[in-house]
mmCIF file of C-alpha atoms in Angstrom:
data_model
loop_
_atom_site.group_PDB
_atom_site.id
_atom_site.type_symbol
_atom_site.label_atom_id
_atom_site.label_comp_id
_atom_site.label_asym_id
_atom_site.label_seq_id
_atom_site.Cartn_x
_atom_site.Cartn_y
_atom_site.Cartn_z
ATOM 1 C CA UNK A 3 -2.764 -19.381 15.558
ATOM 2 C CA UNK A 4 -2.924 -16.162 13.512
ATOM 3 C CA UNK A 5 -5.583 -13.735 14.743
ATOM 4 C CA UNK A 6 -7.087 -10.660 13.100
ATOM 5 C CA UNK A 7 -8.491 -7.462 14.565
ATOM 6 C CA UNK A 8 -10.908 -4.909 13.187
ATOM 7 C CA UNK A 9 -11.395 -1.207 13.830
ATOM 8 C CA UNK A 10 -14.108 0.955 12.309
ATOM 9 C CA UNK A 11 -12.898 3.938 10.250
ATOM 10 C CA UNK A 12 -16.362 4.954 9.004
ATOM 11 C CA UNK A 13 -19.684 3.076 9.079
ATOM 12 C CA UNK A 14 -18.716 1.567 5.703
ATOM 13 C CA UNK A 15 -14.935 1.152 6.115
ATOM 14 C CA UNK A 16 -13.100 -1.196 8.491
ATOM 15 C CA UNK A 17 -9.346 -1.470 9.010
ATOM 16 C CA UNK A 18 -8.129 -5.069 9.445
ATOM 17 C CA UNK A 19 -4.797 -6.090 10.986
ATOM 18 C CA UNK A 20 -2.978 -9.310 11.779
ATOM 19 C CA UNK A 21 0.523 -7.908 12.257
ATOM 20 C CA UNK A 22 1.728 -4.502 13.423
ATOM 21 C CA UNK A 23 3.387 -3.512 10.149
ATOM 22 C CA UNK A 24 0.486 -3.474 7.674
ATOM 23 C CA UNK A 25 -3.305 -3.232 7.450
ATOM 24 C CA UNK A 26 -6.045 -4.037 4.958
ATOM 25 C CA UNK A 27 -9.409 -2.299 4.428
ATOM 26 C CA UNK A 28 -12.911 -3.709 4.009
ATOM 27 C CA UNK A 29 -15.413 -1.371 2.321
ATOM 28 C CA UNK A 30 -19.057 -2.418 2.636
ATOM 29 C CA UNK A 31 -21.825 -1.061 0.443
ATOM 30 C CA UNK A 32 -25.505 -1.903 0.599
ATOM 31 C CA UNK A 33 -25.200 -4.719 -1.972
ATOM 32 C CA UNK A 34 -21.535 -5.733 -2.186
ATOM 33 C CA UNK A 35 -18.190 -5.222 -0.480
ATOM 34 C CA UNK A 36 -14.540 -4.862 -1.484
ATOM 35 C CA UNK A 37 -11.480 -6.009 0.436
ATOM 36 C CA UNK A 38 -8.555 -3.697 -0.333
ATOM 37 C CA UNK A 39 -5.274 -5.652 -0.184
ATOM 38 C CA UNK A 40 -4.548 -9.053 1.361
ATOM 39 C CA UNK A 41 -1.542 -8.354 3.606
ATOM 40 C CA UNK A 42 1.418 -10.634 4.242
ATOM 41 C CA UNK A 43 -0.411 -13.863 3.403
ATOM 42 C CA UNK A 44 -0.488 -15.449 6.846
ATOM 43 C CA UNK A 45 -3.650 -16.742 8.510
ATOM 44 C CA UNK A 46 -7.209 -17.220 7.318
ATOM 45 C CA UNK A 47 -8.048 -13.712 6.133
ATOM 46 C CA UNK A 48 -10.808 -15.067 3.896
ATOM 47 C CA UNK A 49 -12.566 -16.766 6.810
ATOM 48 C CA UNK A 50 -12.308 -13.619 8.915
ATOM 49 C CA UNK A 51 -13.703 -11.373 6.168
ATOM 50 C CA UNK A 52 -16.547 -13.707 5.241
ATOM 51 C CA UNK A 53 -17.611 -13.988 8.874
ATOM 52 C CA UNK A 54 -17.870 -10.186 8.999
ATOM 53 C CA UNK A 55 -19.805 -10.017 5.720
ATOM 54 C CA UNK A 56 -22.256 -12.800 6.649
ATOM 55 C CA UNK A 57 -23.002 -13.855 3.072
ATOM 56 C CA UNK A 58 -22.691 -10.480 1.320
ATOM 57 C CA UNK A 59 -20.846 -10.904 -2.034
ATOM 58 C CA UNK A 60 -17.468 -9.198 -2.355
ATOM 59 C CA UNK A 61 -14.440 -8.638 -4.572
ATOM 60 C CA UNK A 62 -10.779 -8.191 -3.679
ATOM 61 C CA UNK A 63 -8.599 -5.362 -5.016
ATOM 62 C CA UNK A 64 -4.830 -5.631 -4.666
ATOM 63 C CA UNK A 65 -3.377 -2.129 -4.943
ATOM 64 C CA UNK A 66 0.059 -3.408 -6.024
ATOM 65 C CA UNK A 67 2.158 -6.560 -6.159
ATOM 66 C CA UNK A 68 4.383 -6.167 -3.104
ATOM 67 C CA UNK A 69 4.780 -8.822 -0.421
ATOM 68 C CA UNK A 70 2.756 -7.022 2.264
ATOM 69 C CA UNK A 71 -0.229 -6.281 0.012
ATOM 70 C CA UNK A 72 -0.672 -9.202 -2.378
ATOM 71 C CA UNK A 73 0.534 -12.273 -0.462
ATOM 72 C CA UNK A 74 -2.904 -13.446 0.703
ATOM 73 C CA UNK A 75 -4.506 -13.234 -2.742
ATOM 74 C CA UNK A 76 -4.546 -16.978 -3.408
ATOM 75 C CA UNK A 77 -7.307 -17.469 -0.828
ATOM 76 C CA UNK A 78 -9.812 -15.559 -2.944
ATOM 77 C CA UNK A 79 -11.549 -16.171 -6.278
ATOM 78 C CA UNK A 80 -12.311 -12.692 -7.618
ATOM 79 C CA UNK A 81 -9.100 -10.703 -7.218
ATOM 80 C CA UNK A 82 -8.314 -7.598 -9.277
ATOM 81 C CA UNK A 83 -4.805 -6.220 -9.850
ATOM 82 C CA UNK A 84 -3.161 -4.073 -12.510
ATOM 83 C CA UNK A 85 -1.392 -6.317 -15.026
ATOM 84 C CA UNK A 86 1.809 -4.266 -14.741
ATOM 85 C CA UNK A 87 2.348 -5.828 -11.294
ATOM 86 C CA UNK A 88 1.486 -9.462 -12.128
ATOM 87 C CA UNK A 89 5.075 -10.656 -12.547
ATOM 88 C CA UNK A 90 6.228 -8.628 -9.554
ATOM 89 C CA UNK A 91 3.665 -10.356 -7.316
ATOM 90 C CA UNK A 92 5.003 -13.826 -8.195
ATOM 91 C CA UNK A 93 8.443 -12.853 -6.927
ATOM 92 C CA UNK A 94 7.361 -10.764 -3.956
ATOM 93 C CA UNK A 95 4.737 -13.147 -2.594
ATOM 94 C CA UNK A 96 6.926 -16.261 -2.625
ATOM 95 C CA UNK A 97 6.939 -17.756 0.868
ATOM 96 C CA UNK A 98 10.711 -17.448 1.252
ATOM 97 C CA UNK A 99 10.512 -13.780 0.342
ATOM 98 C CA UNK A 100 7.778 -13.301 2.951
ATOM 99 C CA UNK A 101 9.914 -14.948 5.624
ATOM 100 C CA UNK A 102 12.823 -12.714 4.682
ATOM 101 C CA UNK A 103 10.630 -9.624 4.910
ATOM 102 C CA UNK A 104 9.488 -10.615 8.415
ATOM 103 C CA UNK A 105 13.134 -11.059 9.456
ATOM 104 C CA UNK A 106 14.028 -7.638 8.058
ATOM 105 C CA UNK A 107 11.103 -6.047 9.864
ATOM 106 C CA UNK A 108 12.092 -7.587 13.209
ATOM 107 C CA UNK A 109 15.657 -6.368 12.741
ATOM 108 C CA UNK A 110 14.616 -2.841 11.780
ATOM 109 C CA UNK A 111 12.015 -2.447 14.557
ATOM 110 C CA UNK A 112 13.205 -4.594 17.489
ATOM 111 C CA UNK A 113 11.009 -2.808 20.051
ATOM 112 C CA UNK A 114 7.771 -3.778 18.273
ATOM 113 C CA UNK A 115 6.644 -7.357 18.709
ATOM 114 C CA UNK A 116 6.075 -9.245 15.452
ATOM 115 C CA UNK A 117 4.152 -12.518 15.849
ATOM 116 C CA UNK A 118 5.961 -15.772 15.110
ATOM 117 C CA UNK A 119 4.331 -17.644 12.231
ATOM 118 C CA UNK A 120 4.228 -21.389 11.625
ATOM 119 C CA UNK A 121 4.601 -23.066 8.236
ATOM 120 C CA UNK A 122 0.881 -23.839 8.079
ATOM 121 C CA UNK A 123 0.088 -20.144 8.544
ATOM 122 C CA UNK A 124 1.479 -19.187 5.123
ATOM 123 C CA UNK A 125 -0.956 -18.874 2.206
ATOM 124 C CA UNK A 126 0.500 -20.225 -1.082
ATOM 125 C CA UNK A 127 1.583 -17.672 -3.680
ATOM 126 C CA UNK A 128 -1.144 -16.969 -6.223
ATOM 127 C CA UNK A 129 -0.283 -18.267 -9.692
ATOM 128 C CA UNK A 130 -3.853 -18.147 -11.008
ATOM 129 C CA UNK A 131 -4.743 -15.141 -13.202
ATOM 130 C CA UNK A 132 -5.970 -11.906 -11.647
ATOM 131 C CA UNK A 133 -8.915 -9.987 -13.010
ATOM 132 C CA UNK A 134 -7.836 -6.771 -14.761
ATOM 133 C CA UNK A 135 -7.661 -3.511 -12.817
ATOM 134 C CA UNK A 136 -7.445 -0.336 -14.881
ATOM 135 C CA UNK A 137 -7.315 3.410 -14.446
ATOM 136 C CA UNK A 138 -10.828 4.848 -14.098
ATOM 137 C CA UNK A 139 -12.434 1.475 -13.349
ATOM 138 C CA UNK A 140 -15.308 1.685 -10.870
ATOM 139 C CA UNK A 141 -16.795 -0.765 -8.372
ATOM 140 C CA UNK A 142 -20.398 0.018 -7.433
ATOM 141 C CA UNK A 143 -21.226 -1.493 -4.062
ATOM 142 C CA UNK A 144 -24.640 0.049 -3.414
ATOM 143 C CA UNK A 145 -24.359 3.572 -2.009
ATOM 144 C CA UNK A 146 -20.562 3.364 -2.272
ATOM 145 C CA UNK A 147 -18.540 3.789 -5.482
ATOM 146 C CA UNK A 148 -14.821 2.995 -5.627
ATOM 147 C CA UNK A 149 -12.822 4.537 -8.495
ATOM 148 C CA UNK A 150 -9.305 3.455 -9.484
ATOM 149 C CA UNK A 151 -6.508 5.977 -10.122
ATOM 150 C CA UNK A 152 -3.311 4.565 -11.628
ATOM 151 C CA UNK A 153 -0.451 6.270 -9.764
ATOM 152 C CA UNK A 154 2.851 4.665 -10.861
ATOM 153 C CA UNK A 155 5.979 5.320 -8.844
ATOM 154 C CA UNK A 156 6.383 2.935 -5.932
ATOM 155 C CA UNK A 157 5.538 0.193 -8.467
ATOM 156 C CA UNK A 158 4.441 0.428 -12.085
ATOM 157 C CA UNK A 159 0.905 -0.867 -11.502
ATOM 158 C CA UNK A 160 0.020 0.712 -8.156
ATOM 159 C CA UNK A 161 -3.486 2.137 -7.697
ATOM 160 C CA UNK A 162 -4.977 4.813 -5.470
ATOM 161 C CA UNK A 163 -8.645 4.132 -4.691
ATOM 162 C CA UNK A 164 -11.295 6.829 -4.240
ATOM 163 C CA UNK A 165 -14.401 6.219 -2.138
ATOM 164 C CA UNK A 166 -16.510 8.796 -3.938
ATOM 165 C CA UNK A 167 -19.478 9.056 -1.548
ATOM 166 C CA UNK A 168 -17.408 9.144 1.644
ATOM 167 C CA UNK A 169 -14.735 11.379 0.068
ATOM 168 C CA UNK A 170 -11.886 9.088 1.130
ATOM 169 C CA UNK A 171 -8.677 8.441 -0.826
ATOM 170 C CA UNK A 172 -6.916 5.160 -0.090
ATOM 171 C CA UNK A 173 -3.361 6.234 -0.896
ATOM 172 C CA UNK A 174 -1.897 2.960 0.370
ATOM 173 C CA UNK A 175 1.826 2.972 -0.453
ATOM 174 C CA UNK A 176 1.448 5.314 -3.426
ATOM 175 C CA UNK A 177 1.996 8.456 -1.357
ATOM 176 C CA UNK A 178 2.837 8.771 2.331
ATOM 177 C CA UNK A 179 5.330 9.593 5.036
ATOM 178 C CA UNK A 180 8.082 7.337 3.663
ATOM 179 C CA UNK A 181 7.571 6.437 0.010
ATOM 180 C CA UNK A 182 10.021 3.749 -1.099
ATOM 181 C CA UNK A 183 11.404 4.400 -4.583
ATOM 182 C CA UNK A 184 14.150 1.793 -4.308
ATOM 183 C CA UNK A 185 13.531 -1.452 -6.158
ATOM 184 C CA UNK A 186 13.756 -2.168 -9.871
ATOM 185 C CA UNK A 187 9.982 -1.900 -10.213
ATOM 186 C CA UNK A 188 9.981 1.705 -8.973
ATOM 187 C CA UNK A 189 9.943 4.604 -11.421
ATOM 188 C CA UNK A 190 12.253 7.590 -11.435
ATOM 189 C CA UNK A 191 11.632 10.612 -9.221
ATOM 190 C CA UNK A 192 10.727 12.585 -12.336
ATOM 191 C CA UNK A 193 8.115 10.004 -13.339
ATOM 192 C CA UNK A 194 6.789 9.877 -9.782
ATOM 193 C CA UNK A 195 6.478 13.670 -9.605
ATOM 194 C CA UNK A 196 4.388 13.652 -12.787
ATOM 195 C CA UNK A 197 2.241 10.817 -11.411
ATOM 196 C CA UNK A 198 1.565 12.734 -8.200
ATOM 197 C CA UNK A 199 0.673 15.859 -10.147
ATOM 198 C CA UNK A 200 -1.980 13.840 -11.981
ATOM 199 C CA UNK A 201 -3.257 12.491 -8.642
ATOM 200 C CA UNK A 202 -3.523 16.127 -7.506
ATOM 201 C CA UNK A 203 -6.199 16.724 -10.167
ATOM 202 C CA UNK A 204 -8.520 14.480 -8.127
ATOM 203 C CA UNK A 205 -7.951 16.311 -4.833
ATOM 204 C CA UNK A 206 -11.365 17.974 -4.936
ATOM 205 C CA UNK A 207 -12.965 14.525 -4.565
ATOM 206 C CA UNK A 208 -11.634 13.579 -1.124
ATOM 207 C CA UNK A 209 -11.170 15.040 2.359
ATOM 208 C CA UNK A 210 -9.422 12.106 4.041
ATOM 209 C CA UNK A 211 -6.308 10.047 3.217
ATOM 210 C CA UNK A 212 -5.862 6.460 4.438
ATOM 211 C CA UNK A 213 -2.649 4.434 4.151
ATOM 212 C CA UNK A 214 -1.566 0.855 4.980
ATOM 213 C CA UNK A 215 1.352 1.419 7.356
ATOM 214 C CA UNK A 216 2.306 3.338 10.482
ATOM 215 C CA UNK A 217 -0.491 5.624 11.671
ATOM 216 C CA UNK A 218 -2.443 4.542 8.547
ATOM 217 C CA UNK A 219 -3.751 8.061 7.998
ATOM 218 C CA UNK A 220 -2.238 11.345 6.849
ATOM 219 C CA UNK A 221 -3.500 14.876 6.267
ATOM 220 C CA UNK A 222 -4.421 15.556 2.660
ATOM 221 C CA UNK A 223 -1.384 17.850 2.466
ATOM 222 C CA UNK A 224 0.847 14.729 2.285
ATOM 223 C CA UNK A 225 0.335 14.808 -1.495
ATOM 224 C CA UNK A 226 1.565 18.385 -1.867
ATOM 225 C CA UNK A 227 4.426 17.582 0.511
ATOM 226 C CA UNK A 228 5.621 14.719 -1.662
ATOM 227 C CA UNK A 229 5.310 16.733 -4.872
ATOM 228 C CA UNK A 230 7.534 19.347 -3.222
ATOM 229 C CA UNK A 231 9.994 16.675 -2.075
ATOM 230 C CA UNK A 232 10.201 15.366 -5.644
ATOM 231 C CA UNK A 233 10.943 18.884 -6.871
ATOM 232 C CA UNK A 234 13.681 19.274 -4.263
ATOM 233 C CA UNK A 235 15.291 15.994 -5.328
ATOM 234 C CA UNK A 236 15.156 17.027 -8.982
ATOM 235 C CA UNK A 237 16.679 20.422 -8.133
ATOM 236 C CA UNK A 238 19.302 18.844 -5.860
ATOM 237 C CA UNK A 239 18.096 20.852 -2.847
ATOM 238 C CA UNK A 240 16.815 17.979 -0.662
ATOM 239 C CA UNK A 241 18.685 17.003 2.537
ATOM 240 C CA UNK A 242 20.264 13.900 0.923
ATOM 241 C CA UNK A 243 20.560 11.867 4.139
ATOM 242 C CA UNK A 244 22.464 8.563 3.588
ATOM 243 C CA UNK A 245 20.363 5.590 4.694
ATOM 244 C CA UNK A 246 20.391 1.795 4.671
ATOM 245 C CA UNK A 247 16.996 0.197 4.050
ATOM 246 C CA UNK A 248 16.810 -3.606 4.246
ATOM 247 C CA UNK A 249 20.505 -3.743 3.466
ATOM 248 C CA UNK A 250 20.254 -1.379 0.484
ATOM 249 C CA UNK A 251 22.193 1.915 0.519
ATOM 250 C CA UNK A 252 19.825 4.735 -0.424
ATOM 251 C CA UNK A 253 19.070 8.396 0.213
ATOM 252 C CA UNK A 254 16.392 9.895 2.459
ATOM 253 C CA UNK A 255 15.234 13.114 0.871
ATOM 254 C CA UNK A 256 14.290 14.985 4.061
ATOM 255 C CA UNK A 257 16.036 14.687 7.422
ATOM 256 C CA UNK A 258 14.065 13.142 10.294
ATOM 257 C CA UNK A 259 14.293 13.112 14.078
ATOM 258 C CA UNK A 260 15.623 9.679 15.046
ATOM 259 C CA UNK A 261 13.284 9.332 18.046
ATOM 260 C CA UNK A 262 9.970 10.463 16.537
ATOM 261 C CA UNK A 263 10.849 9.398 12.976
ATOM 262 C CA UNK A 264 9.178 12.628 11.812
ATOM 263 C CA UNK A 265 10.622 15.267 9.520
ATOM 264 C CA UNK A 266 12.717 17.859 11.330
ATOM 265 C CA UNK A 267 11.153 20.680 9.295
ATOM 266 C CA UNK A 268 7.616 19.584 10.234
ATOM 267 C CA UNK A 269 6.595 18.308 6.796
ATOM 268 C CA UNK A 270 4.648 15.075 6.371
ATOM 269 C CA UNK A 271 5.841 13.457 3.138
ATOM 270 C CA UNK A 272 9.243 11.872 2.579
ATOM 271 C CA UNK A 273 10.944 9.701 -0.032
ATOM 272 C CA UNK A 274 13.714 7.108 0.043
ATOM 273 C CA UNK A 275 15.390 6.935 -3.363
ATOM 274 C CA UNK A 276 18.433 5.864 -5.363
ATOM 275 C CA UNK A 277 20.887 8.350 -6.855
ATOM 276 C CA UNK A 278 20.704 6.649 -10.257
ATOM 277 C CA UNK A 279 16.881 6.803 -10.498
ATOM 278 C CA UNK A 280 16.142 10.517 -10.409
ATOM 279 C CA UNK A 281 15.674 11.664 -14.001
ATOM 280 C CA UNK A 282 14.081 9.647 -16.800
ATOM 281 C CA UNK A 283 16.294 8.962 -19.812
#
């Protein structure tokens, strides 16, 4: 049986987990709520969320179409996602792809226990249409307003979400301690740098950064760190550490300590990238 846990981040924001590698967020306003992301698509997330909300209406926002964020979307009726990630989600959320991702995670992090899932635990991939999610779109929940910021890089449709009243930025996978710029859906480092510079224009609207992996929170300086890392890659002055991620040869921009997994120079942001996806053509 798949179980979920909840931890309060603020009176309005809860972090939800059902595996150690990813979390979701539930934001509750006076009148409505929003579930941010749907995780790996195992277990009855809908039942868990609706029990917490006790009848309060809610929407679901999927920040991007990757396996660990969009796979549970088929449980829900009103699900919003940027159309640029629709096709990606069909591929990434396929059950076989989910099983492969769990296997990769267990191999990469053998010391952390990943639950074993049964066939009946897997939510079917969503093939029904999503509701559109666009840059600048707002969700008014009653005392809480969520604003969408399109921040392409990790994927083409990925969104950062601002909680205006609580001054929180949900960076998700858009900007963090190990941004993956590896797959075909990722942009170039040049495009990502420009995207982060636009995100920087909103920095006066938040004092706290939440993510979906690892410690799930970073100092606000993680944005400046990653802009600087992009500049180093573009200049050719990054550390260029060879890496293998899920079987894919890639480059880690900034060297890390193997035990702590933190940057040797003390910085927060880092990027894994491909040598042929640096400059836009």
